[in-house]
Tab-separated table of C-alpha atoms in Angstrom:
chain	number	residue	atom	x	y	z
W	1	MET	CA	18.695	-6.884	18.596
W	2	SER	CA	15.129	-5.706	19.200
W	3	GLU	CA	12.333	-7.461	17.762
W	4	ILE	CA	9.986	-5.691	15.144
W	5	ALA	CA	6.751	-4.455	16.742
W	6	SER	CA	3.773	-3.903	14.811
W	7	ALA	CA	2.418	-0.333	14.231
W	8	LEU	CA	-0.790	-1.110	15.953
W	9	PRO	CA	-0.681	-4.764	17.397
W	10	ASP	CA	-4.159	-6.454	16.918
W	11	ALA	CA	-6.020	-3.636	15.547
W	12	VAL	CA	-9.151	-4.567	14.192
W	13	PHE	CA	-12.560	-3.089	13.649
W	14	ASP	CA	-15.820	-4.769	12.037
W	15	GLY	CA	-18.190	-2.336	10.732
W	16	LEU	CA	-19.291	-1.583	6.999
W	17	ALA	CA	-15.881	-3.133	6.371
W	18	ARG	CA	-13.636	-5.124	8.364
W	19	ILE	CA	-10.095	-3.168	9.046
W	20	GLU	CA	-7.208	-4.847	10.358
W	21	GLU	CA	-3.611	-3.742	10.840
W	22	ALA	CA	-1.473	-6.081	8.736
W	23	GLY	CA	1.541	-6.165	10.922
W	24	PRO	CA	4.921	-5.915	9.863
W	25	SER	CA	5.325	-5.693	6.301
W	26	GLY	CA	8.431	-5.432	4.051
W	27	MET	CA	8.662	-2.572	1.676
W	28	VAL	CA	11.707	-1.281	-0.612
W	29	THR	CA	11.370	1.926	-2.347
W	30	VAL	CA	13.162	1.965	-5.726
W	31	LYS	CA	13.600	5.261	-7.837
W	32	GLY	CA	15.259	5.737	-10.987
W	33	ASP	CA	14.293	5.274	-14.876
W	34	LEU	CA	11.646	2.702	-15.092
W	35	GLY	CA	12.326	2.148	-18.451
W	36	ASP	CA	15.762	1.129	-17.814
W	37	ALA	CA	16.233	-2.499	-18.705
W	38	THR	CA	18.604	-3.130	-15.879
W	39	LEU	CA	16.287	-1.674	-13.215
W	40	ARG	CA	13.241	-3.380	-14.536
W	41	LYS	CA	15.043	-6.845	-14.581
W	42	ALA	CA	16.378	-6.383	-11.073
W	43	VAL	CA	13.158	-5.372	-9.505
W	44	ALA	CA	11.089	-8.282	-11.108
W	45	GLU	CA	13.856	-10.820	-9.902
W	46	VAL	CA	13.662	-9.500	-6.558
W	47	ALA	CA	10.034	-9.214	-6.395
W	48	GLY	CA	9.112	-12.419	-8.316
W	49	VAL	CA	6.419	-10.586	-10.221
W	50	ASP	CA	6.479	-8.653	-13.475
W	51	LEU	CA	6.503	-4.869	-13.081
W	52	PRO	CA	3.147	-3.311	-13.352
W	53	LYS	CA	1.987	-0.680	-15.742
W	54	ALA	CA	1.544	2.940	-14.763
W	55	LEU	CA	-0.814	3.297	-11.764
W	56	GLY	CA	-0.805	-0.619	-11.325
W	57	ALA	CA	-0.145	-3.036	-8.611
W	58	ALA	CA	1.408	-6.521	-9.443
W	59	THR	CA	1.078	-9.007	-6.631
W	60	ALA	CA	1.375	-12.584	-5.743
W	61	GLY	CA	1.049	-13.461	-2.138
W	62	ASP	CA	3.105	-11.412	0.115
W	63	HIS	CA	5.399	-10.118	-2.892
W	64	GLY	CA	4.639	-7.589	-5.170
W	65	VAL	CA	5.465	-4.227	-6.921
W	66	LEU	CA	3.485	-1.184	-6.866
W	67	TRP	CA	3.699	1.774	-9.410
W	68	MET	CA	4.069	4.917	-7.038
W	69	ALA	CA	5.237	7.446	-9.546
W	70	PRO	CA	6.707	7.961	-13.004
W	71	ASP	CA	10.087	7.391	-11.438
W	72	GLU	CA	9.161	5.180	-8.351
W	73	LEU	CA	8.339	1.631	-7.445
W	74	LEU	CA	7.358	0.087	-4.314
W	75	VAL	CA	8.801	-3.440	-3.728
W	76	LEU	CA	6.504	-5.532	-1.231
W	77	THR	CA	8.048	-8.472	0.620
W	78	PRO	CA	7.537	-10.282	3.922
W	79	TYR	CA	9.112	-7.958	6.499
W	80	ALA	CA	12.011	-10.605	7.271
W	81	GLU	CA	13.054	-10.365	3.524
W	82	ALA	CA	13.122	-6.523	3.113
W	83	ALA	CA	16.666	-5.923	4.121
W	84	ASP	CA	18.148	-8.491	1.887
W	85	SER	CA	15.647	-7.526	-1.019
W	86	ALA	CA	17.190	-3.810	-0.685
W	87	ALA	CA	20.506	-5.152	-0.614
W	88	ARG	CA	20.059	-7.299	-3.740
W	89	LEU	CA	18.615	-4.439	-5.478
W	90	ALA	CA	21.145	-1.682	-4.597
W	91	GLN	CA	23.959	-4.290	-5.818
W	92	ALA	CA	21.963	-5.041	-8.806
W	93	LEU	CA	21.693	-1.273	-9.663
W	94	ALA	CA	25.032	-0.137	-8.585
W	95	GLY	CA	26.309	2.218	-11.217
W	96	THR	CA	22.836	3.376	-12.484
W	97	HIS	CA	20.957	6.464	-11.543
W	98	SER	CA	18.867	5.085	-8.769
W	99	LEU	CA	17.993	4.991	-5.235
W	100	VAL	CA	17.046	2.003	-2.945
W	101	ALA	CA	15.753	2.363	0.604
W	102	ASN	CA	14.065	-0.243	2.980
W	103	VAL	CA	11.165	1.761	4.172
W	104	SER	CA	9.410	-1.169	5.999
W	105	ASP	CA	9.887	0.426	9.500
W	106	ALA	CA	8.333	3.645	8.544
W	107	ARG	CA	5.296	2.487	7.042
W	108	ALA	CA	1.902	0.862	8.444
W	109	VAL	CA	-0.313	-1.249	6.507
W	110	PHE	CA	-4.140	-1.719	6.823
W	111	THR	CA	-6.313	-4.312	5.113
W	112	LEU	CA	-9.823	-3.628	4.373
W	113	SER	CA	-12.597	-6.142	3.438
W	114	GLY	CA	-16.358	-6.434	2.601
W	115	GLU	CA	-18.935	-5.145	0.407
W	116	GLN	CA	-18.724	-1.612	1.405
W	117	VAL	CA	-14.898	-1.254	1.036
W	118	ARG	CA	-15.679	1.672	-1.685
W	119	ASP	CA	-17.982	3.486	0.233
W	120	VAL	CA	-15.526	3.404	3.664
W	121	LEU	CA	-12.530	4.676	1.284
W	122	ALA	CA	-14.845	7.180	-0.481
W	123	LYS	CA	-15.383	9.073	3.023
W	124	LEU	CA	-11.558	9.644	3.514
W	125	THR	CA	-10.114	10.324	-0.028
W	126	PRO	CA	-10.728	12.612	-2.873
W	127	ALA	CA	-9.938	9.848	-5.251
W	128	ASP	CA	-12.723	8.736	-7.611
W	129	LEU	CA	-13.635	5.354	-6.329
W	130	HIS	CA	-16.203	4.563	-9.172
W	131	PRO	CA	-15.352	1.128	-10.626
W	132	SER	CA	-14.965	2.627	-14.069
W	133	ALA	CA	-12.232	4.899	-12.746
W	134	LEU	CA	-10.486	2.480	-10.159
W	135	ALA	CA	-10.448	-1.025	-11.260
W	136	PRO	CA	-8.678	-3.513	-8.875
W	137	GLY	CA	-5.020	-3.531	-9.146
W	138	THR	CA	-4.972	0.236	-9.559
W	139	VAL	CA	-2.699	2.181	-7.038
W	140	ARG	CA	-3.786	5.633	-5.973
W	141	ARG	CA	-1.511	7.982	-3.873
W	142	THR	CA	-3.762	10.310	-1.884
W	143	ARG	CA	-4.785	11.853	1.220
W	144	PHE	CA	-6.860	10.081	3.892
W	145	ALA	CA	-8.245	12.854	5.502
W	146	GLN	CA	-5.279	14.887	6.406
W	147	VAL	CA	-2.281	12.679	5.849
W	148	PRO	CA	-0.607	11.023	2.625
W	149	ALA	CA	-1.485	7.459	2.052
W	150	ALA	CA	-1.571	5.041	-0.766
W	151	PHE	CA	-4.141	2.211	-1.506
W	152	TRP	CA	-5.302	-0.248	-4.144
W	153	LEU	CA	-8.130	-2.752	-4.396
W	154	SER	CA	-7.174	-6.399	-4.933
W	155	ASP	CA	-10.900	-7.118	-5.843
W	156	SER	CA	-14.089	-5.615	-5.407
W	157	GLU	CA	-14.247	-6.294	-1.884
W	158	SER	CA	-10.533	-5.837	-0.605
W	159	ALA	CA	-8.147	-3.060	-0.259
W	160	THR	CA	-5.007	-2.371	1.328
W	161	VAL	CA	-3.959	1.030	2.593
W	162	ILE	CA	-0.297	2.071	3.138
W	163	CYS	CA	0.650	5.070	5.340
W	164	PHE	CA	3.567	6.498	7.469
W	165	ARG	CA	3.699	4.739	10.675
W	166	SER	CA	3.768	7.950	12.534
W	167	VAL	CA	0.041	8.553	11.630
W	168	ALA	CA	-1.008	4.860	11.802
W	169	GLN	CA	-3.241	5.449	14.740
W	170	TYR	CA	-4.936	8.486	13.138
W	171	VAL	CA	-5.381	6.389	9.841
W	172	PHE	CA	-6.959	3.341	11.862
W	173	ASP	CA	-9.480	5.655	13.901
W	174	SER	CA	-10.225	7.385	10.685
W	175	LEU	CA	-11.121	4.193	8.794
W	176	CYS	CA	-12.888	2.945	11.651
W	177	HIS	CA	-14.917	6.127	11.991
W	178	ALA	CA	-15.724	5.872	8.210
W	179	ALA	CA	-16.786	2.251	8.596
W	180	ARG	CA	-19.297	2.728	11.404
W	181	PRO	CA	-22.257	0.637	10.861
W	182	GLY	CA	-25.344	2.752	9.631
W	183	THR	CA	-23.355	5.469	7.851
W	184	SER	CA	-22.976	3.996	4.158
W	185	PRO	CA	-23.632	6.662	1.636
W	186	GLY	CA	-24.513	3.776	-0.540
W	187	HIS	CA	-22.694	4.889	-3.438
W	188	PHE	CA	-21.046	1.784	-4.782
């Protein structure tokens, strides 16, 4: 059995914001009717948090649930728990119109921290990052430069970015370029 390898081991950059590759992270996609009581109960039990509202993130430590679309949630777990979480969800949702997939190995996660997190993100995404449009705990699926990504702010100085593992180096390089010292547009 091979050991999991991080997408970009030890990747860190300090500039307008600190950017770090988060290491292996557990992620399970759940698609189905988000109004279905069985689905809602199963996801909440596995994730250990209540489900977020539309466009929301509900997290507690390294567990959580992200609202990704009207029919899709992303369950966050420690990497070592992802396979078990996916199996538990699939079993709980058997007989319902749903899809459960462990996507942990297909994704990379970056954390950003610092006072200028919004300015760094604003250089890469067309999403409105003004505090009145993007409060902490709000999830955005968008593009970072040329690739799809999702992100949310935990607070006014902390963000998490998820992208496909195949573009991890591109996203990291783009984030680092956007965080170069002396390049802040000073919008936020």
